[in-house]
Amino acid sequence: MTDSLPAALDIAVIGAGPAGVAAARALRGRGLAVAVLEARDRVGGRAFTLQAAGFPLDMGCGWLHSADENPLAALAEPQGLTLDRTPPPWERQAFDHEMTPAEQAEFRAAFAAFEARLEEAAARGEEGPASALFEPGCRWNPRMDAISGALNGARFAEVSIRDYAAYRDTDVNWRGVEGYGTLIARLGSGLPVATGCPVSRIDRSGSVLRLETARGVVEARAAIVTAPTDLIAAGALRFDPPLPDLIEAAADLPLGLASKLHLAVTGAEDFPPDSQLWGRNDTAETGGYHLRPFGRPMIEAWFSADLARALEAEGEAAFAAFAADELANLLGSNMRRRLEPVAVSMWGADPWSRGAYSHARPGAGDARARLARPVENRIFLAGEATSPDFYGTTHGAWLEGERAARQALAALGLDPAPGPGDEEG
């Protein structure tokens, strides 16, 4: 962290989430004046681990997806994190009274067939809402839409066929016991981060960029912008002269919403560890419940899309009430007495997030590439929203931050190959 804010920089990095941290680390050791301008009072963005109920609880991202290719997985243990390779809960339903084993197999087959139709349609160049490829009348369509909420923060009607098909996943999923947010915070330690420093305007009318911040004006030769798409689209970060193509691309990649509720539960030994339940099968307006994550006496509940926004509008208590209703319906009325809410995320209400992760609107399958285009070879966008195939993930944001750093270095006439500071853990 830095208390002072230089008046002149070679490269300004806007945002200290995973993309901003990755960019700043890639710029170390170059002899450049670099600062990360962060609106919050901490590093990490939506990667945030809260210490509560005696445990580190991830309020945002929690899984190292595609862990066999995820660069953050290789950095976790050198940063003192313990990697847990327990299979994810979505591979193990708790009990069989939500769905019978035969129904589970039927659902998996239906979802696999749906995704195959999406991939085939994208390969033919088709575009439109992913929900257009639902099998009419399929009993599993609502459950698939609930899963879309977890994957995209939005229902399939709001998701581009081509963009969804572009996502790549190796199906290897690990966790850091100490928290994903803890990992990003440790990786950001020692970087020149100016907190409490939101950027409201980038004046690009002169030979250098002028960034208006809450802590004064900063000039920079180049800028790496990692702000969420909804902030860019709404003009919370303004460009002068305006950049209508960039704003349109950001608007085509709106943030969905995925909210978490952590509950302490008594008598947790009644439940299989690291298993999952969904509240209902007949509607997308339902929660997913991860029972005993890491074997802890906890339940991690997920709510997404329209349901999450409605619960946020009612306030934190609404999440606990909704979860208690669904869990009591699934596991018996005495569950109400066994649950104690511990913490809930409110990313949609957070002014520096306004949502969780991006999805491309139907018809906007090229929006990520449009958003990633450099502006005048001195403004570079980065974050999960610019990732072509790992969007919606922390490592996608991380890789994009590194990509933007290489572009900025090349723009300043420097070798974009990794410098001596980039080899540190």
Short mmCIF file of N, CA and C in Angstrom, two decimals, residues 3 7 10 31 34 42 61-62 80 98 130 143 172 179 195 220 259 262 285 310 347 380 413:
data_model
loop_
_atom_site.label_atom_id
_atom_site.label_comp_id
_atom_site.label_asym_id
_atom_site.label_seq_id
_atom_site.Cartn_x
_atom_site.Cartn_y
_atom_site.Cartn_z
N ASP A 3 0.85 5.54 0.85
CA ASP A 3 0.12 6.70 1.37
C ASP A 3 0.18 7.87 0.40
N ALA A 7 2.18 12.45 -8.74
CA ALA A 7 1.43 13.29 -9.69
C ALA A 7 1.61 12.81 -11.12
N ASP A 10 4.14 6.46 -15.20
CA ASP A 10 4.28 5.84 -16.51
C ASP A 10 3.01 5.05 -16.83
N GLY A 31 11.64 -0.38 -13.71
CA GLY A 31 12.09 1.00 -13.56
C GLY A 31 11.02 2.01 -13.93
N VAL A 34 4.69 3.28 -11.39
CA VAL A 34 3.41 2.58 -11.51
C VAL A 34 2.66 2.74 -10.20
N ARG A 42 -9.16 -1.80 0.49
CA ARG A 42 -8.45 -3.07 0.50
C ARG A 42 -8.19 -3.53 -0.93
N CYS A 61 -15.41 -15.04 -5.05
CA CYS A 61 -14.87 -16.25 -5.66
C CYS A 61 -14.31 -17.18 -4.59
N GLY A 62 -14.46 -18.48 -4.83
CA GLY A 62 -13.97 -19.45 -3.86
C GLY A 62 -13.28 -20.65 -4.48
N GLY A 80 1.53 -19.65 1.12
CA GLY A 80 1.14 -20.17 2.43
C GLY A 80 -0.27 -20.72 2.50
N GLU A 98 -34.11 -35.28 -2.73
CA GLU A 98 -34.33 -34.15 -3.64
C GLU A 98 -34.56 -34.68 -5.05
N ALA A 130 -29.27 -18.33 -25.31
CA ALA A 130 -28.99 -19.74 -25.10
C ALA A 130 -30.25 -20.53 -24.80
N ARG A 143 -34.26 -26.21 -13.69
CA ARG A 143 -33.01 -26.52 -12.98
C ARG A 143 -31.81 -26.04 -13.77
N VAL A 172 -11.32 -29.41 -13.43
CA VAL A 172 -10.48 -29.63 -12.25
C VAL A 172 -10.70 -28.43 -11.34
N GLY A 179 -8.73 -19.37 1.88
CA GLY A 179 -9.58 -18.46 1.12
C GLY A 179 -8.92 -17.90 -0.13
N THR A 195 -5.26 3.14 -1.90
CA THR A 195 -6.65 2.81 -1.60
C THR A 195 -7.46 4.09 -1.37
N ALA A 220 -0.62 10.13 -16.55
CA ALA A 220 -0.02 8.83 -16.87
C ALA A 220 0.18 8.71 -18.37
N SER A 259 -24.96 -14.33 -5.19
CA SER A 259 -24.80 -13.91 -3.80
C SER A 259 -24.61 -15.14 -2.91
N HIS A 262 -23.47 -17.47 4.25
CA HIS A 262 -22.82 -18.47 5.09
C HIS A 262 -23.64 -18.67 6.35
N GLU A 285 -35.94 -19.97 -9.44
CA GLU A 285 -35.88 -19.08 -8.27
C GLU A 285 -35.63 -19.92 -7.02
N ALA A 310 -33.63 -9.68 -6.01
CA ALA A 310 -34.83 -9.46 -5.19
C ALA A 310 -34.50 -9.57 -3.71
N TRP A 347 -23.05 -8.05 -3.50
CA TRP A 347 -22.24 -7.45 -4.56
C TRP A 347 -23.06 -6.55 -5.47
N PHE A 380 -5.80 0.33 -21.89
CA PHE A 380 -5.93 -1.11 -22.06
C PHE A 380 -6.93 -1.65 -21.04
N GLY A 413 7.48 1.04 -25.51
CA GLY A 413 8.74 0.70 -26.16
C GLY A 413 9.60 -0.24 -25.35
#
